[in-house]
Coordinates of N, CA and C in Angstrom, one line a residue:
X1 N -136.1 -43.7 11.7 CA -135.6 -44.7 10.7 C -134.2 -44.3 9.7
X2 N -133.5 -45.2 10.0 CA -131.9 -44.8 9.0 C -132.3 -44.6 7.6
X3 N -131.5 -43.8 7.0 CA -131.6 -43.6 5.5 C -131.1 -44.8 4.6
X4 N -132.7 -45.2 4.0 CA -132.2 -46.7 3.2 C -131.3 -46.2 2.1
X5 N -131.4 -45.0 1.6 CA -130.6 -44.8 0.4 C -128.8 -44.9 0.7
X6 N -128.4 -45.2 2.0 CA -127.1 -45.1 2.3 C -126.4 -46.4 2.8
X7 N -125.6 -46.9 2.3 CA -124.7 -48.0 2.6 C -124.1 -47.7 4.0
X8 N -124.5 -48.3 5.0 CA -124.2 -48.4 6.0 C -123.0 -49.1 6.8
X9 N -121.6 -49.0 6.4 CA -120.8 -50.1 6.3 C -120.0 -50.2 7.6
X10 N -120.3 -50.9 8.7 CA -119.6 -51.2 9.8 C -118.7 -52.1 9.8
X11 N -117.3 -51.8 10.0 CA -116.5 -52.9 10.1 C -115.8 -53.1 11.5
X12 N -116.4 -54.4 12.0 CA -116.1 -54.9 13.2 C -114.7 -55.5 13.5
X13 N -114.1 -54.8 14.0 CA -112.5 -55.2 14.3 C -112.2 -55.8 15.3
X14 N -110.9 -56.2 15.6 CA -110.1 -55.9 17.0 C -109.1 -55.0 16.6
X15 N -108.2 -54.8 18.0 CA -106.9 -53.9 17.7 C -106.0 -54.4 17.2
X16 N -105.2 -53.9 16.5 CA -104.0 -54.2 15.7 C -104.2 -54.9 14.6
X17 N -105.5 -54.3 13.8 CA -105.8 -55.4 13.0 C -106.0 -54.8 11.6
X18 N -105.0 -53.8 11.5 CA -105.0 -53.1 10.2 C -106.2 -52.0 9.7
X19 N -107.0 -52.1 11.0 CA -108.5 -51.3 10.9 C -108.1 -49.8 10.3
X20 N -107.4 -48.8 11.2 CA -107.1 -47.7 10.6 C -106.6 -47.5 9.3
X21 N -106.0 -48.6 8.7 CA -105.4 -48.3 7.4 C -106.5 -48.7 6.6
X22 N -107.4 -49.6 6.7 CA -108.9 -49.5 6.3 C -109.7 -48.6 6.1
X23 N -109.4 -47.9 6.9 CA -110.3 -46.9 7.5 C -109.8 -45.5 6.3
X24 N -108.7 -45.8 5.9 CA -108.0 -44.4 5.5 C -108.2 -44.9 3.9
X25 N -108.3 -46.0 3.6 CA -108.4 -46.6 2.4 C -109.9 -46.2 1.9
X26 N -110.8 -46.3 2.7 CA -112.0 -45.8 2.4 C -112.2 -44.5 2.3
X27 N -111.4 -43.9 3.1 CA -111.6 -42.4 3.1 C -111.0 -41.8 1.8
X28 N -110.6 -42.3 1.1 CA -110.3 -42.1 -0.5 C -111.4 -41.9 -1.3
X29 N -112.0 -42.5 -1.0 CA -113.5 -42.5 -2.0 C -114.0 -41.4 -2.0
X30 N -114.4 -40.9 -3.2 CA -115.5 -39.8 -2.9 C -116.8 -39.8 -2.5
X31 N -116.9 -41.2 -2.6 CA -118.8 -41.4 -2.3 C -119.0 -41.8 -0.9
X32 N -117.7 -42.0 0.2 CA -117.6 -42.1 1.4 C -117.2 -41.1 2.4
X33 N -118.2 -41.4 3.4 CA -117.8 -40.7 4.9 C -117.3 -41.7 5.8
X34 N -115.9 -41.5 6.6 CA -115.6 -42.5 7.5 C -115.7 -41.9 8.9
X35 N -116.2 -42.7 10.1 CA -116.1 -42.3 11.2 C -115.3 -43.3 12.0
X36 N -114.3 -42.3 13.0 CA -113.8 -43.5 13.6 C -114.1 -44.0 15.3
X37 N -114.6 -45.1 15.5 CA -114.7 -45.8 16.4 C -115.7 -45.0 17.5
X38 N -117.1 -44.8 17.0 CA -117.9 -43.8 17.6 C -118.3 -44.4 19.1
X39 N -118.2 -45.7 19.2 CA -118.9 -46.5 20.2 C -117.7 -46.3 21.6
X40 N -116.3 -46.0 21.0 CA -115.2 -46.3 22.0 C -115.7 -45.4 23.5
X41 N -116.2 -44.3 23.4 CA -116.5 -44.1 24.9 C -117.4 -44.6 25.6
X42 N -118.2 -44.9 24.9 CA -119.4 -46.0 25.5 C -118.7 -47.3 26.4
X43 N -117.4 -47.8 25.2 CA -117.1 -48.8 25.7 C -116.3 -48.6 26.9
X44 N -115.4 -47.6 27.1 CA -114.7 -47.3 28.4 C -115.8 -47.0 29.6
X45 N -116.8 -46.4 29.4 CA -117.6 -46.1 30.3 C -118.3 -47.3 31.0
X46 N -118.6 -48.2 30.1 CA -119.1 -49.2 30.8 C -118.6 -50.2 31.2
X47 N -117.1 -50.7 30.8 CA -116.6 -51.7 31.2 C -115.4 -51.0 32.2
X48 N -115.0 -49.7 31.8 CA -113.5 -49.3 33.0 C -112.5 -49.8 32.6
X49 N -112.4 -50.0 31.4 CA -111.1 -50.6 30.7 C -110.1 -49.9 30.6
X50 N -108.8 -50.4 31.3 CA -107.4 -49.4 31.5 C -107.0 -49.0 30.4
X51 N -107.3 -48.2 29.4 CA -106.7 -47.9 28.0 C -106.2 -46.7 28.1
X52 N -104.8 -46.3 27.3 CA -104.4 -45.3 27.2 C -105.2 -44.1 26.7
X53 N -105.0 -43.1 27.6 CA -106.0 -42.1 27.3 C -107.4 -42.0 27.6
X54 N -107.8 -43.1 28.1 CA -109.2 -43.4 28.5 C -110.3 -41.7 28.9
X55 N -109.5 -41.3 30.2 CA -110.3 -40.0 30.7 C -110.6 -38.9 29.6
X56 N -109.6 -38.8 28.6 CA -109.5 -37.7 27.7 C -110.3 -38.4 26.6
X57 N -110.7 -39.6 26.1 CA -111.7 -40.3 25.3 C -113.1 -39.9 25.6
X58 N -113.3 -40.5 26.8 CA -114.6 -40.3 27.7 C -115.2 -38.7 27.6
X59 N -113.9 -37.7 28.0 CA -114.3 -36.5 28.2 C -114.7 -36.2 26.7
X60 N -114.1 -36.4 25.7 CA -114.4 -35.9 24.5 C -115.7 -36.7 23.4
X61 N -116.1 -37.5 24.1 CA -116.9 -38.1 23.3 C -118.6 -38.7 24.0
X62 N -119.1 -38.8 23.1 CA -120.5 -39.0 23.9 C -120.8 -40.3 23.9
X63 N -120.7 -40.9 25.4 CA -120.6 -41.9 26.2 C -121.9 -43.0 26.1
X64 N -123.2 -42.1 25.6 CA -124.3 -43.0 26.1 C -124.5 -44.0 24.5
X65 N -123.9 -45.4 24.4 CA -123.8 -46.0 23.4 C -125.0 -46.5 22.7
X66 N -126.4 -46.1 23.2 CA -127.6 -46.2 22.7 C -127.8 -45.0 21.8
X67 N -127.3 -43.7 22.5 CA -127.7 -42.5 21.6 C -127.0 -42.7 20.6
X68 N -125.3 -43.0 20.8 CA -124.6 -43.1 19.5 C -124.9 -44.0 18.4
X69 N -125.8 -45.1 18.8 CA -126.3 -46.2 17.6 C -127.3 -45.2 16.9
X70 N -128.3 -44.5 17.7 CA -129.8 -44.0 17.2 C -129.4 -42.6 16.4
X71 N -128.2 -42.0 16.8 CA -128.0 -40.7 16.4 C -127.0 -40.6 15.3
X72 N -125.8 -41.5 15.3 CA -124.4 -41.4 14.6 C -124.5 -42.8 13.7
X73 N -124.7 -43.9 14.3 CA -124.7 -45.3 13.3 C -125.8 -45.2 12.4
X74 N -127.1 -45.0 13.1 CA -128.4 -45.1 12.3 C -128.6 -43.6 11.9
X75 N -128.2 -42.4 12.3 CA -128.6 -41.3 12.0 C -128.4 -40.6 10.5
X76 N -128.2 -39.6 10.1 CA -128.2 -38.9 8.9 C -126.8 -39.0 8.2
X77 N -127.0 -39.7 6.8 CA -125.8 -39.9 6.1 C -125.6 -38.8 5.0
X78 N -124.4 -38.4 4.9 CA -124.0 -37.1 4.1 C -123.8 -37.7 2.5
X79 N -123.2 -38.8 2.8 CA -122.8 -39.5 1.5 C -123.5 -40.7 1.2
X80 N -123.2 -41.4 -0.2 CA -123.8 -42.7 -0.2 C -123.2 -43.8 0.7
X81 N -122.1 -43.4 0.9 CA -121.5 -44.9 1.8 C -120.9 -43.9 3.3
X82 N -121.5 -44.6 4.3 CA -121.0 -44.2 5.6 C -120.0 -45.6 6.4
X83 N -118.7 -45.3 6.5 CA -117.9 -46.2 6.9 C -117.6 -45.9 8.2
X84 N -118.3 -47.2 9.0 CA -117.8 -47.0 10.5 C -116.7 -48.2 10.8
X85 N -115.6 -47.2 11.3 CA -114.7 -48.6 12.3 C -115.3 -48.7 13.4
X86 N -115.7 -49.9 13.8 CA -115.8 -50.3 15.0 C -114.9 -51.3 15.8
X87 N -114.8 -51.2 16.8 CA -113.9 -52.1 17.7 C -115.2 -53.2 18.1
X88 N -115.0 -54.5 17.9 CA -116.4 -55.5 18.1 C -116.5 -55.4 19.5
X89 N -115.4 -55.1 20.5 CA -115.6 -55.7 21.6 C -116.5 -54.3 22.5
X90 N -116.4 -53.4 21.6 CA -117.3 -51.9 21.7 C -118.7 -51.8 22.0
X91 N -119.3 -53.3 21.5 CA -120.6 -53.5 21.5 C -121.2 -53.9 23.3
X92 N -120.2 -53.7 23.8 CA -120.4 -54.3 25.5 C -121.7 -53.8 25.9
X93 N -122.8 -54.6 26.6 CA -123.8 -53.7 27.0 C -124.9 -53.5 26.0
X94 N -124.8 -53.5 24.6 CA -125.7 -52.8 23.7 C -126.7 -53.8 23.3
X95 N -127.9 -53.5 23.2 CA -128.8 -53.8 22.5 C -128.3 -54.0 20.9
X96 N -128.2 -55.5 20.5 CA -127.4 -55.5 19.2 C -128.6 -55.6 18.1
X97 N -129.9 -55.5 17.9 CA -130.9 -55.2 16.9 C -130.6 -54.6 15.9
X98 N -129.5 -53.3 16.2 CA -129.4 -52.5 15.4 C -128.3 -53.0 13.9
X99 N -127.8 -54.3 14.5 CA -126.7 -54.9 13.5 C -127.8 -55.1 12.2
X100 N -129.3 -55.7 12.6 CA -130.0 -55.9 11.5 C -130.4 -54.6 10.6
X101 N -129.6 -53.6 10.5 CA -130.2 -52.6 10.0 C -129.0 -51.7 9.2
X102 N -127.6 -52.2 9.2 CA -126.5 -52.0 8.7 C -125.8 -53.3 8.4
X103 N -125.0 -52.8 7.2 CA -124.0 -53.9 6.5 C -122.6 -54.0 7.6
X104 N -122.2 -55.5 7.9 CA -121.4 -55.6 8.9 C -120.3 -56.4 7.9
X105 N -119.4 -55.9 8.4 CA -118.0 -56.7 7.6 C -117.1 -57.0 9.1
X106 N -116.3 -58.2 9.2 CA -115.6 -58.4 10.2 C -114.5 -58.5 9.8
X107 N -112.9 -57.9 10.5 CA -111.9 -57.8 9.9 C -111.4 -58.4 11.3
X108 N -110.4 -59.5 10.9 CA -109.5 -60.1 11.9 C -108.4 -60.5 11.5
X109 N -107.7 -61.0 12.7 CA -106.3 -61.0 12.4 C -105.4 -62.3 12.9
X110 N -104.9 -63.1 12.6 CA -103.9 -63.9 13.4 C -103.5 -63.6 14.7
X111 N -103.9 -63.9 15.9 CA -103.7 -63.7 17.1 C -102.3 -63.8 17.3
X112 N -101.5 -65.0 16.6 CA -100.0 -64.8 17.1 C -99.3 -63.7 16.6
X113 N -99.8 -62.7 15.8 CA -99.3 -61.5 14.9 C -100.0 -60.5 15.6
X114 N -101.5 -60.6 16.1 CA -102.0 -59.6 16.8 C -101.6 -58.9 18.2
X115 N -101.3 -60.4 19.0 CA -101.6 -60.1 20.5 C -99.8 -59.5 20.6
X116 N -98.9 -60.0 20.3 CA -97.6 -59.1 20.7 C -97.5 -57.8 20.2
X117 N -98.1 -57.4 19.1 CA -98.3 -55.9 18.8 C -99.5 -55.3 20.0
X118 N -100.3 -55.9 20.5 CA -101.2 -55.2 21.5 C -100.3 -55.1 22.5
X119 N -99.5 -55.7 23.1 CA -98.8 -55.5 24.1 C -98.0 -53.8 24.2
X120 N -98.3 -53.7 23.0 CA -97.5 -52.3 23.0 C -98.4 -51.4 23.8
X121 N -99.5 -51.4 24.1 CA -100.6 -50.3 24.7 C -101.3 -51.1 25.8
X122 N -101.6 -52.4 25.6 CA -102.2 -52.9 27.0 C -101.2 -54.0 27.3
X123 N -100.6 -53.6 28.7 CA -99.7 -54.9 29.0 C -99.9 -56.3 29.3
X124 N -101.3 -56.4 29.7 CA -101.9 -57.3 30.0 C -103.3 -57.7 29.7
X125 N -103.1 -57.9 28.3 CA -104.5 -57.9 27.4 C -105.2 -59.4 27.8
X126 N -106.5 -59.2 27.9 CA -107.5 -60.3 27.8 C -108.3 -60.2 26.8
X127 N -109.2 -61.7 26.7 CA -109.7 -62.2 25.5 C -110.8 -61.2 25.4
X128 N -111.3 -60.5 26.1 CA -112.2 -58.9 26.1 C -111.3 -58.3 25.0
X129 N -110.2 -57.9 25.5 CA -109.7 -56.7 24.5 C -109.5 -57.2 23.0
X130 N -109.5 -58.4 22.7 CA -109.3 -58.8 21.0 C -110.6 -58.6 20.4
X131 N -111.8 -58.6 20.9 CA -113.0 -58.3 20.0 C -113.2 -60.0 19.7
X132 N -112.7 -60.9 19.7 CA -112.8 -62.2 19.1 C -113.9 -63.0 19.2
X133 N -114.1 -63.0 20.4 CA -115.4 -63.5 20.9 C -116.8 -62.7 20.4
X134 N -116.6 -61.2 20.2 CA -117.8 -60.8 19.9 C -117.9 -60.9 18.3
X135 N -116.8 -61.0 17.5 CA -116.8 -61.2 15.9 C -117.5 -62.7 15.5
X136 N -117.2 -63.7 16.1 CA -117.7 -65.1 16.4 C -119.2 -64.6 16.3
X137 N -119.7 -64.0 17.3 CA -121.1 -64.3 17.6 C -121.7 -63.2 16.7
X138 N -121.2 -62.2 16.0 CA -121.7 -61.3 14.8 C -121.7 -62.3 13.9
X139 N -120.8 -63.0 13.4 CA -120.8 -64.0 12.4 C -121.7 -65.0 12.8
X140 N -121.7 -65.7 13.8 CA -122.8 -66.6 13.7 C -124.2 -66.0 13.9
X141 N -124.6 -65.2 14.2 CA -125.9 -64.7 13.7 C -126.2 -64.4 12.3
X142 N -125.2 -63.9 12.0 CA -125.3 -63.5 10.2 C -125.3 -64.6 9.8
X143 N -124.9 -65.7 9.8 CA -124.8 -66.8 9.5 C -126.2 -67.6 9.6
X144 N -126.8 -67.6 10.8 CA -128.1 -67.9 11.2 C -129.4 -67.6 10.3
X145 N -129.1 -65.9 9.9 CA -130.0 -65.4 9.4 C -130.1 -65.7 7.8
X146 N -128.8 -66.0 7.3 CA -129.0 -66.5 6.1 C -128.2 -65.6 5.0
X147 N -127.6 -64.2 5.9 CA -126.8 -63.4 5.2 C -125.5 -63.0 5.7
X148 N -124.7 -64.2 5.0 CA -123.3 -64.5 5.3 C -122.5 -62.8 5.2
X149 N -121.4 -62.2 6.2 CA -121.1 -61.2 6.3 C -119.7 -61.1 5.4
X150 N -119.3 -60.2 4.8 CA -117.9 -60.3 4.3 C -117.0 -60.3 5.7
X151 N -115.9 -61.3 5.5 CA -114.9 -61.6 6.4 C -113.7 -61.2 5.7
X152 N -112.7 -60.0 6.3 CA -111.4 -59.9 5.8 C -110.5 -60.2 7.0
X153 N -109.1 -60.9 6.6 CA -108.0 -61.2 7.2 C -107.2 -60.5 7.0
X154 N -106.3 -59.5 7.8 CA -105.6 -58.6 7.8 C -104.2 -59.2 6.7
X155 N -104.0 -60.6 7.1 CA -102.9 -61.0 6.1 C -103.1 -61.2 4.7
X156 N -104.1 -61.8 4.2 CA -104.8 -61.8 3.0 C -105.0 -60.1 2.7
X157 N -105.8 -59.4 3.3 CA -105.6 -58.2 2.5 C -104.0 -57.4 2.5
X158 N -102.9 -57.6 3.2 CA -101.8 -56.9 3.0 C -101.1 -57.6 2.0
X159 N -101.5 -59.1 1.5 CA -100.8 -59.5 0.6 C -101.4 -59.4 -0.8
X160 N -102.6 -58.6 -0.7 CA -103.4 -58.6 -2.1 C -104.5 -57.4 -2.1
X161 N -103.9 -56.3 -1.5 CA -105.2 -55.2 -1.4 C -105.9 -55.0 -2.2
X162 N -105.4 -54.8 -3.5 CA -106.4 -54.6 -4.7 C -107.1 -55.7 -5.0
X163 N -106.8 -57.0 -5.0 CA -107.7 -58.3 -5.2 C -108.7 -58.1 -4.1
X164 N -108.2 -58.2 -2.8 CA -109.5 -58.5 -1.8 C -110.2 -57.6 -1.6
X165 N -109.6 -56.2 -1.6 CA -110.7 -55.0 -1.3 C -111.7 -54.8 -2.7
X166 N -111.2 -55.4 -4.0 CA -111.9 -55.4 -5.0 C -113.2 -56.8 -5.2
X167 N -112.8 -57.6 -4.5 CA -113.8 -58.6 -4.1 C -114.9 -58.1 -3.1
X168 N -113.9 -57.5 -2.0 CA -115.0 -57.3 -0.9 C -116.1 -55.8 -1.4
X169 N -115.5 -55.3 -2.2 CA -116.3 -54.0 -2.9 C -117.7 -54.7 -3.9
X170 N -117.0 -55.9 -4.3 CA -118.1 -56.8 -5.4 C -119.1 -57.2 -4.3
X171 N -118.7 -57.7 -3.4 CA -120.0 -58.2 -2.4 C -120.8 -57.4 -1.9
X172 N -119.9 -56.2 -1.5 CA -120.8 -55.0 -1.0 C -121.8 -54.2 -1.9
X173 N -121.6 -54.6 -2.9 CA -122.3 -53.8 -4.0 C -121.9 -52.3 -4.2
X174 N -120.7 -52.3 -4.2 CA -120.1 -51.0 -4.7 C -118.9 -51.1 -5.5
X175 N -118.8 -50.3 -6.4 CA -117.5 -50.2 -7.5 C -116.0 -50.1 -6.3
X176 N -115.3 -50.8 -6.9 CA -114.0 -50.6 -6.5 C -113.7 -49.5 -6.8
X177 N -112.5 -48.7 -6.1 CA -111.9 -47.4 -6.7 C -110.7 -47.6 -6.5
X178 N -109.6 -47.7 -7.4 CA -107.6 -47.4 -7.3 C -107.6 -46.7 -6.2
X179 N -108.5 -45.4 -5.9 CA -108.1 -44.4 -5.1 C -107.6 -45.1 -3.8
X180 N -108.5 -46.0 -3.3 CA -108.4 -47.2 -2.2 C -107.2 -47.5 -1.9
X181 N -106.1 -47.4 -2.7 CA -104.9 -48.0 -2.4 C -103.6 -47.3 -2.0
X182 N -104.2 -45.7 -1.8 CA -103.2 -44.9 -1.6 C -103.8 -43.8 -0.8
X183 N -103.1 -43.1 0.2 CA -103.5 -42.1 1.1 C -102.4 -41.5 1.2
X184 N -102.5 -40.0 1.8 CA -101.6 -39.1 2.3 C -100.9 -39.8 3.3
X185 N -100.0 -39.2 4.0 CA -99.1 -39.9 4.9 C -99.9 -39.0 6.1
X186 N -99.5 -39.2 7.6 CA -100.1 -38.2 8.6 C -101.6 -38.4 9.1
X187 N -101.6 -37.7 10.3 CA -103.0 -37.5 10.9 C -104.1 -37.2 10.0
X188 N -105.2 -37.6 10.1 CA -106.3 -37.1 9.4 C -107.2 -36.6 10.2
X189 N -108.0 -35.6 9.7 CA -109.0 -35.1 10.8 C -110.2 -35.8 11.3
X190 N -110.3 -37.0 10.7 CA -111.1 -38.1 11.4 C -110.7 -38.7 12.3
X191 N -109.5 -39.0 12.4 CA -109.0 -39.4 13.4 C -109.4 -39.3 15.1
X192 N -109.8 -40.2 15.8 CA -110.1 -40.2 16.9 C -108.9 -39.8 18.1
X193 N -109.5 -39.2 19.3 CA -108.3 -38.4 20.0 C -107.4 -39.1 20.6
X194 N -107.4 -40.5 20.2 CA -106.8 -41.9 20.9 C -105.5 -41.7 19.9
X195 N -105.6 -41.6 18.8 CA -104.5 -41.6 17.6 C -103.1 -41.5 17.8
X196 N -102.9 -40.7 19.2 CA -101.6 -40.4 19.2 C -101.0 -41.5 20.2
X197 N -101.8 -42.1 20.8 CA -101.6 -43.6 21.2 C -101.4 -45.0 20.7
X198 N -102.3 -44.7 19.4 CA -102.5 -46.2 18.7 C -102.0 -46.2 17.4
X199 N -101.6 -44.8 16.5 CA -101.7 -44.7 15.3 C -100.4 -44.4 14.6
X200 N -99.5 -44.4 15.4 CA -98.0 -43.8 15.1 C -97.5 -44.8 13.7
X201 N -97.9 -45.7 13.3 CA -97.2 -46.7 12.3 C -97.9 -46.1 11.3
X202 N -99.5 -46.0 11.2 CA -100.4 -46.0 10.3 C -99.9 -44.5 9.7
X203 N -99.8 -43.7 10.6 CA -99.9 -42.0 9.9 C -98.2 -41.9 9.3
X204 N -97.6 -43.2 9.3 CA -96.2 -43.2 8.5 C -96.5 -43.6 7.3
X205 N -97.6 -44.3 7.0 CA -98.0 -44.8 5.8 C -98.6 -44.1 4.5
X206 N -98.4 -44.5 3.5 CA -99.3 -43.9 2.4 C -100.0 -45.1 1.7
X207 N -100.0 -46.2 2.0 CA -100.9 -47.1 1.5 C -100.6 -48.5 2.2
X208 N -101.2 -49.8 2.2 CA -101.2 -51.2 3.0 C -99.9 -51.6 2.7
X209 N -99.2 -51.8 4.0 CA -97.6 -52.2 3.7 C -98.0 -53.6 3.1
X210 N -96.5 -53.9 2.6 CA -96.1 -55.3 2.4 C -96.3 -56.1 3.7
X211 N -97.2 -57.7 3.2 CA -97.3 -58.3 4.7 C -96.0 -59.1 4.8
X212 N -95.2 -58.9 5.9 CA -94.2 -59.9 6.3 C -94.3 -60.5 8.1
X213 N -94.0 -61.7 8.2 CA -94.3 -62.3 9.4 C -93.3 -61.9 10.2
X214 N -94.0 -61.8 11.5 CA -93.1 -61.3 12.8 C -92.1 -62.0 13.0
X215 N -90.8 -61.6 12.9 CA -89.4 -62.6 13.4 C -89.4 -62.8 14.8
X216 N -90.0 -61.8 15.4 CA -89.7 -62.3 17.1 C -90.6 -63.3 17.4
X217 N -89.9 -64.0 18.6 CA -90.5 -65.0 19.0 C -91.6 -64.7 20.1
X218 N -93.0 -65.3 19.9 CA -94.2 -65.4 20.7 C -93.9 -65.3 22.1
X219 N -94.5 -64.3 22.6 CA -94.0 -64.2 24.5 C -94.8 -65.3 24.9
X220 N -93.7 -65.8 25.8 CA -94.5 -67.1 26.4 C -95.5 -66.6 27.4
X221 N -95.7 -65.8 28.0 CA -96.7 -65.1 28.8 C -97.9 -64.8 28.3
X222 N -98.1 -64.6 27.2 CA -99.4 -64.7 26.2 C -100.0 -66.1 25.6
X223 N -99.0 -67.1 25.9 CA -99.6 -68.4 25.3 C -100.9 -68.5 26.2
X224 N -101.4 -68.7 27.2 CA -102.6 -68.8 27.5 C -103.7 -68.4 27.0
X225 N -103.3 -66.8 26.6 CA -104.4 -65.9 26.1 C -104.6 -66.7 24.2
X226 N -103.5 -66.9 23.8 CA -103.7 -67.4 22.8 C -104.3 -68.6 22.1
X227 N -104.1 -69.3 23.5 CA -105.2 -70.4 23.1 C -106.5 -70.3 22.9
X228 N -106.9 -69.4 23.9 CA -108.3 -68.8 23.8 C -108.6 -68.1 22.6
X229 N -107.8 -67.6 22.0 CA -108.3 -66.8 20.7 C -107.9 -67.8 19.4
X230 N -106.9 -68.8 19.4 CA -107.0 -69.2 18.1 C -108.6 -70.0 17.9
X231 N -108.9 -70.8 18.2 CA -110.3 -71.1 17.8 C -111.2 -70.3 17.2
X232 N -111.2 -69.1 18.1 CA -112.4 -68.3 17.7 C -111.8 -67.5 16.2
X233 N -110.6 -67.1 16.3 CA -109.8 -67.0 15.1 C -110.1 -67.7 13.7
X234 N -109.6 -69.2 13.9 CA -109.9 -69.9 13.0 C -111.1 -70.1 12.6
X235 N -112.2 -69.9 13.5 CA -113.5 -69.7 12.8 C -114.0 -69.0 12.0
X236 N -113.3 -67.7 12.1 CA -113.6 -66.2 11.1 C -112.8 -66.4 10.0
X237 N -111.5 -67.0 10.1 CA -110.6 -67.3 9.1 C -111.4 -68.0 7.9
X238 N -112.0 -68.8 8.1 CA -112.6 -70.1 7.4 C -113.7 -69.3 6.4
X239 N -114.3 -68.0 6.7 CA -115.0 -67.0 5.8 C -114.3 -66.1 5.1
X240 N -113.1 -66.1 5.5 CA -112.4 -64.7 4.6 C -112.2 -64.6 3.1
X241 N -111.9 -63.4 2.9 CA -111.9 -63.7 1.3 C -110.1 -63.9 1.5
X242 N -109.8 -64.2 0.0 CA -108.2 -64.9 0.3 C -107.7 -64.1 -0.9
X243 N -106.5 -64.2 -0.6 CA -105.3 -63.3 -1.6 C -105.2 -63.9 -3.0
X244 N -105.4 -63.6 -3.9 CA -105.4 -64.1 -5.3 C -106.3 -65.1 -5.6
X245 N -107.5 -65.1 -5.0 CA -108.7 -66.1 -5.1 C -109.7 -65.7 -6.2

């Protein structure tokens, strides 16, 4: 059984959603331990997804997802808060019953901004790569149980980091800490082995960057995928904490 004295905070994100910055933010809390995508090896194993450094990731991680859930996500807590940065699509093939034993947060981003960014790592992204379908499934299950999850939108978070994080912490039952707004530049010991493929920009950061819309036109070849993504994103966005609210 999981330690009931520990807040197991699983942030279910999609790629390119400032999820690593959010992990670095929580890493600055003295009461928190962070873990970077513990189910990534499982996901690559069960889907055979073509990701940068996939073979290296699977060699370095425990690829048995059920064991990771049992021994890591629901395992021993070393601090009052365990922050789990997870990709929603990494739930592939897993029994989701464990979601009832943890605190779930959803982190989303407008696909008009996320998809062009994702192209830098995945030349031919699909809906599965975004995690949006799984995020909506988590949202719907939580709403049906009468326990609405905290939903964060990357744009709102960047527009007002202090305000959005403060309201999120209040809903999670933990105090906001000003330390969450700044972190040292460079790699972190908790980074996954995939960091060199995905984290270059966040390693140059020392805090949440100022939001600015992307000036480049949206890639025409991604329009069909965008049409799949937008209704799912809009469903999530309706529940998100807004800047300045």
